[in-house]
Amino acid sequence: MQNLPTHIAFIMDGNRRWAKRRGLPRDYGHKKGAEVLADTIKNLANIKEIKFASFFAFSTENWKRDESEISAIFSLVDEVFSKFEKQNLNIRFKMVGDLSKFSPELQQKLIKIEENSKNNDGLTVLVALSYGGREDVVFAVNKLMKAKKSAVTSEDIAKNLQTACAPDIDFLIRTSGEMRLSNFMLYKLAYSELYFPKYAWPSFNKKRLLKALKIYKKRNRRFGGN
Ligand code: FPP
């Protein structure tokens, strides 16, 4: 396939509504969502043109949820990565966000996954955990304030984001029909193509991924030019 995005991103929305519609417990929606996330990463890793994939797993605003839901999501993060650790796929994982808020055990695990996968040269997966797009820009500005005496350029900011290891996002998919960015990777989304399918994240699958990529290929990207 040609003209595919180099960097694809996902706002995995609708887990709870998916469960509710089926009369299932809320956390079952997240469980299914985590399985779909793992499958999607593997599917993307088989598409050579796609080099980067970003997933919004937990936002800075998600801390407002019930403690029991938060802990269910973190158990799933732990579970999914334990499986990836054993599979030895050629994927480079990068955690972005404020990991300091997680338990020391989970922090260590996430750092270890990053460390152990850093020399892999297949797909790079950015996992946004306790992440906010504005906070990412603030992070870059504070870094630059310490380092720079002259005027800051937009390139300087891009190079100092928590997400600096990946280029701009070409294609963003947000499931469940909500049409907003919810403080995701704002700086990287400046010229992204956006796609808002109605189905919830647990209903995402390979067929829907391929359909989304087909839609992306038809978009006429002009970046403000002709
Ligand atoms: C959005 O649906 C989903 C989340 C806030 C959590 C997503 C987390 C996972 C899929 C598990 C993460 C796992 C790893 C390995 C990173 P929602 O809860 O907002 O659902 P709603 O829109 O129907 O209320």
Short mmCIF file of C-alpha atoms and ligand atoms in Angstrom, two decimals:
data_model
loop_
_atom_site.label_atom_id
_atom_site.label_comp_id
_atom_site.label_asym_id
_atom_site.label_seq_id
_atom_site.Cartn_x
_atom_site.Cartn_y
_atom_site.Cartn_z
CA MET A 1 0.00 0.00 0.00
CA GLN A 2 1.23 3.47 -0.87
CA ASN A 3 0.56 6.93 0.56
CA LEU A 4 -0.07 5.58 4.00
CA PRO A 5 0.44 7.65 7.14
CA THR A 6 3.92 7.54 8.65
CA HIS A 7 2.42 8.34 12.03
CA ILE A 8 -1.07 7.13 12.95
CA ALA A 9 -2.76 7.97 16.25
CA PHE A 10 -5.77 6.68 18.15
CA ILE A 11 -8.11 8.12 20.74
CA MET A 12 -9.60 4.85 21.97
CA ASP A 13 -13.00 6.13 22.99
CA GLY A 14 -16.27 4.39 23.89
CA ASN A 15 -15.16 1.43 26.05
CA ARG A 16 -17.75 2.03 28.77
CA ARG A 17 -20.61 2.73 26.36
CA TRP A 18 -19.73 -0.44 24.45
CA ALA A 19 -20.02 -2.46 27.68
CA LYS A 20 -23.19 -0.70 28.80
CA ARG A 21 -24.97 -1.35 25.51
CA ARG A 22 -24.27 -5.06 25.98
CA GLY A 23 -25.30 -5.13 29.65
CA LEU A 24 -21.69 -5.91 30.62
CA PRO A 25 -19.71 -4.46 33.52
CA ARG A 26 -17.87 -1.20 32.80
CA ASP A 27 -14.42 -2.69 33.24
CA TYR A 28 -15.19 -5.39 30.71
CA GLY A 29 -15.30 -2.61 28.11
CA HIS A 30 -11.77 -1.58 29.09
CA LYS A 31 -10.64 -5.22 29.04
CA LYS A 32 -11.92 -5.67 25.51
CA GLY A 33 -10.43 -2.27 24.62
CA ALA A 34 -7.01 -3.38 25.87
CA GLU A 35 -7.23 -6.57 23.75
CA VAL A 36 -8.13 -4.51 20.70
CA LEU A 37 -5.19 -2.20 21.44
CA ALA A 38 -2.77 -5.16 21.53
CA ASP A 39 -4.20 -6.58 18.27
CA THR A 40 -4.06 -3.18 16.59
CA ILE A 41 -0.39 -2.75 17.52
CA LYS A 42 0.39 -6.15 15.99
CA ASN A 43 -1.58 -5.34 12.83
CA LEU A 44 0.19 -2.00 12.45
CA ALA A 45 3.58 -3.64 12.97
CA ASN A 46 2.91 -5.66 9.80
CA ILE A 47 2.37 -2.56 7.66
CA LYS A 48 5.89 -1.43 6.81
CA GLU A 49 4.98 2.09 5.66
CA ILE A 50 3.59 2.96 9.08
CA LYS A 51 6.53 3.77 11.34
CA PHE A 52 4.86 5.35 14.37
CA ALA A 53 1.59 4.69 16.22
CA SER A 54 0.32 6.68 19.19
CA PHE A 55 -2.40 5.61 21.60
CA PHE A 56 -4.21 7.75 24.18
CA ALA A 57 -4.40 5.24 27.04
CA PHE A 58 -4.93 7.57 30.01
CA SER A 59 -5.32 11.34 29.98
CA THR A 60 -4.46 13.86 32.69
CA GLU A 61 -8.24 14.32 33.03
CA ASN A 62 -8.87 10.57 33.53
CA TRP A 63 -7.56 10.91 37.11
CA LYS A 64 -11.04 12.30 37.90
CA ARG A 65 -12.55 8.81 37.46
CA ASP A 66 -13.38 6.37 40.30
CA GLU A 67 -10.43 4.79 41.99
CA SER A 68 -11.73 1.33 41.09
CA GLU A 69 -11.90 2.20 37.38
CA ILE A 70 -8.43 3.75 37.43
CA SER A 71 -6.99 0.68 39.06
CA ALA A 72 -8.76 -1.60 36.55
CA ILE A 73 -7.21 0.37 33.68
CA PHE A 74 -3.73 0.18 35.26
CA SER A 75 -4.06 -3.59 35.76
CA LEU A 76 -4.82 -3.86 32.05
CA VAL A 77 -1.79 -1.73 31.16
CA ASP A 78 0.29 -4.09 33.28
CA GLU A 79 -1.31 -7.19 31.71
CA VAL A 80 -0.92 -6.03 28.12
CA PHE A 81 2.74 -5.15 28.57
CA SER A 82 3.50 -8.40 30.40
CA LYS A 83 2.25 -10.20 27.27
CA PHE A 84 4.25 -7.97 24.93
CA GLU A 85 7.39 -8.54 27.01
CA LYS A 86 7.15 -12.27 26.39
CA GLN A 87 6.46 -11.98 22.68
CA ASN A 88 9.71 -10.35 21.67
CA LEU A 89 8.24 -8.45 18.69
CA ASN A 90 10.40 -5.91 16.91
CA ILE A 91 8.47 -2.97 18.40
CA ARG A 92 9.96 0.05 20.17
CA PHE A 93 7.76 1.29 23.02
CA LYS A 94 7.90 4.83 24.30
CA MET A 95 5.83 5.98 27.28
CA VAL A 96 4.78 9.63 27.21
CA GLY A 97 3.16 11.56 30.04
CA ASP A 98 3.69 12.00 33.76
CA LEU A 99 4.61 8.51 34.92
CA SER A 100 5.50 9.78 38.40
CA LYS A 101 1.84 9.42 39.40
CA PHE A 102 1.85 5.64 38.95
CA SER A 103 2.83 3.08 41.55
CA PRO A 104 6.61 2.53 41.74
CA GLU A 105 6.12 -1.06 40.49
CA LEU A 106 4.20 0.01 37.38
CA GLN A 107 6.66 2.84 36.73
CA GLN A 108 9.56 0.41 36.86
CA LYS A 109 7.81 -2.00 34.57
CA LEU A 110 7.04 0.71 32.00
CA ILE A 111 10.59 2.05 32.11
CA LYS A 112 11.95 -1.47 31.69
CA ILE A 113 9.74 -2.06 28.65
CA GLU A 114 11.01 1.14 27.11
CA GLU A 115 14.62 0.28 27.91
CA ASN A 116 14.39 -3.30 26.63
CA SER A 117 12.77 -2.28 23.37
CA LYS A 118 14.82 0.83 22.59
CA ASN A 119 17.01 -0.83 19.93
CA ASN A 120 14.10 -2.41 18.04
CA ASP A 121 13.77 -0.92 14.59
CA GLY A 122 10.20 -1.87 13.65
CA LEU A 123 7.11 0.13 14.58
CA THR A 124 7.54 2.78 17.31
CA VAL A 125 4.53 2.84 19.66
CA LEU A 126 3.93 5.89 21.83
CA VAL A 127 1.71 5.07 24.78
CA ALA A 128 0.21 8.22 26.30
CA LEU A 129 -0.30 7.66 30.03
CA SER A 130 -1.31 10.49 32.33
CA TYR A 131 -0.67 12.57 29.23
CA GLY A 132 -1.99 15.97 28.19
CA GLY A 133 -1.18 17.81 24.97
CA ARG A 134 -0.95 21.20 26.69
CA GLU A 135 1.20 19.75 29.45
CA ASP A 136 3.52 18.40 26.73
CA VAL A 137 3.98 21.91 25.29
CA VAL A 138 4.57 23.32 28.79
CA PHE A 139 7.17 20.58 29.33
CA ALA A 140 9.01 21.64 26.16
CA VAL A 141 8.84 25.35 27.04
CA ASN A 142 10.24 24.76 30.52
CA LYS A 143 13.09 22.69 29.09
CA LEU A 144 13.85 25.45 26.61
CA MET A 145 13.75 28.15 29.29
CA LYS A 146 16.57 26.39 31.08
CA ALA A 147 18.62 25.83 27.94
CA LYS A 148 18.05 28.81 25.65
CA LYS A 149 18.82 32.48 25.82
CA SER A 150 17.56 33.42 22.34
CA ALA A 151 14.05 33.39 20.83
CA VAL A 152 12.32 30.02 20.72
CA THR A 153 11.23 28.64 17.34
CA SER A 154 8.44 26.23 16.57
CA GLU A 155 11.11 23.67 15.68
CA ASP A 156 12.70 24.12 19.13
CA ILE A 157 9.35 23.29 20.73
CA ALA A 158 8.83 20.22 18.51
CA LYS A 159 12.29 18.94 19.47
CA ASN A 160 11.66 19.28 23.19
CA LEU A 161 8.22 17.72 23.53
CA GLN A 162 7.79 14.47 25.48
CA THR A 163 6.66 13.12 22.10
CA ALA A 164 9.74 14.42 20.24
CA CYS A 165 10.76 10.90 19.15
CA ALA A 166 7.92 10.84 16.60
CA PRO A 167 7.07 13.14 13.67
CA ASP A 168 3.77 15.03 13.25
CA ILE A 169 0.67 12.85 13.24
CA ASP A 170 -0.63 12.21 9.72
CA PHE A 171 -3.86 10.47 10.63
CA LEU A 172 -5.92 10.51 13.83
CA ILE A 173 -8.74 8.04 14.46
CA ARG A 174 -11.11 8.72 17.34
CA THR A 175 -13.75 6.05 17.78
CA SER A 176 -17.27 6.35 19.21
CA GLY A 177 -18.39 9.35 17.17
CA GLU A 178 -17.07 12.09 19.46
CA MET A 179 -15.50 14.83 17.36
CA ARG A 180 -12.90 16.46 19.55
CA LEU A 181 -9.20 16.23 20.36
CA SER A 182 -9.54 16.13 24.18
CA ASN A 183 -6.05 17.52 24.83
CA PHE A 184 -4.26 14.75 22.93
CA MET A 185 -1.01 15.48 21.06
CA LEU A 186 -2.06 19.01 20.11
CA TYR A 187 1.28 20.15 18.70
CA LYS A 188 1.57 17.10 16.49
CA LEU A 189 -2.01 17.31 15.24
CA ALA A 190 -1.68 20.68 13.49
CA TYR A 191 -2.11 19.21 9.97
CA SER A 192 -3.47 15.75 10.74
CA GLU A 193 -6.29 14.18 8.82
CA LEU A 194 -9.07 13.34 11.27
CA TYR A 195 -11.46 10.39 11.18
CA PHE A 196 -14.34 9.89 13.62
CA PRO A 197 -16.05 6.55 13.04
CA LYS A 198 -19.23 5.91 15.05
CA TYR A 199 -18.33 2.49 16.44
CA ALA A 200 -16.73 2.20 19.89
CA TRP A 201 -13.08 1.24 20.39
CA PRO A 202 -13.78 -2.39 21.42
CA SER A 203 -15.39 -2.87 17.97
CA PHE A 204 -12.26 -1.74 16.12
CA ASN A 205 -10.57 -4.52 14.15
CA LYS A 206 -8.27 -5.23 11.21
CA LYS A 207 -11.03 -4.76 8.63
CA ARG A 208 -11.88 -1.36 10.09
CA LEU A 209 -8.21 -0.40 10.22
CA LEU A 210 -7.85 -1.18 6.51
CA LYS A 211 -11.03 0.76 5.74
CA ALA A 212 -9.72 3.75 7.70
CA LEU A 213 -6.42 3.62 5.80
CA LYS A 214 -8.32 3.55 2.51
CA ILE A 215 -10.17 6.70 3.59
CA TYR A 216 -6.87 8.36 4.53
CA LYS A 217 -5.39 7.56 1.11
CA LYS A 218 -8.23 9.45 -0.57
CA ARG A 219 -7.65 12.63 1.44
CA ASN A 220 -6.04 15.52 -0.38
CA ARG A 221 -3.42 16.90 1.99
CA ARG A 222 -2.43 20.44 1.16
CA PHE A 223 -0.84 21.68 4.40
CA GLY A 224 -2.25 25.14 3.78
CA GLY A 225 -0.84 25.28 0.21
CA ASN A 226 -2.56 24.68 -3.14
C1 FPP B 1 -12.05 5.65 26.68
O1 FPP B 1 -13.33 5.07 26.81
C2 FPP B 1 -11.01 4.75 27.19
C3 FPP B 1 -10.18 4.98 28.25
C4 FPP B 1 -10.24 6.22 29.05
C5 FPP B 1 -9.20 3.99 28.70
C6 FPP B 1 -8.51 3.29 27.56
C7 FPP B 1 -7.63 2.27 28.12
C8 FPP B 1 -7.41 1.06 27.57
C9 FPP B 1 -7.98 0.61 26.28
C10 FPP B 1 -6.50 0.11 28.27
C11 FPP B 1 -5.10 0.65 28.19
C12 FPP B 1 -4.13 -0.39 28.02
C13 FPP B 1 -2.83 -0.19 27.64
C14 FPP B 1 -1.97 -1.36 27.45
C15 FPP B 1 -2.21 1.11 27.38
P1 FPP B 1 -14.29 5.63 27.94
O2 FPP B 1 -13.97 4.93 29.22
O3 FPP B 1 -14.17 7.11 27.98
O4 FPP B 1 -15.69 5.14 27.43
P2 FPP B 1 -16.98 6.04 27.23
O5 FPP B 1 -16.59 7.13 26.27
O6 FPP B 1 -17.94 5.07 26.64
O7 FPP B 1 -17.38 6.55 28.58
#
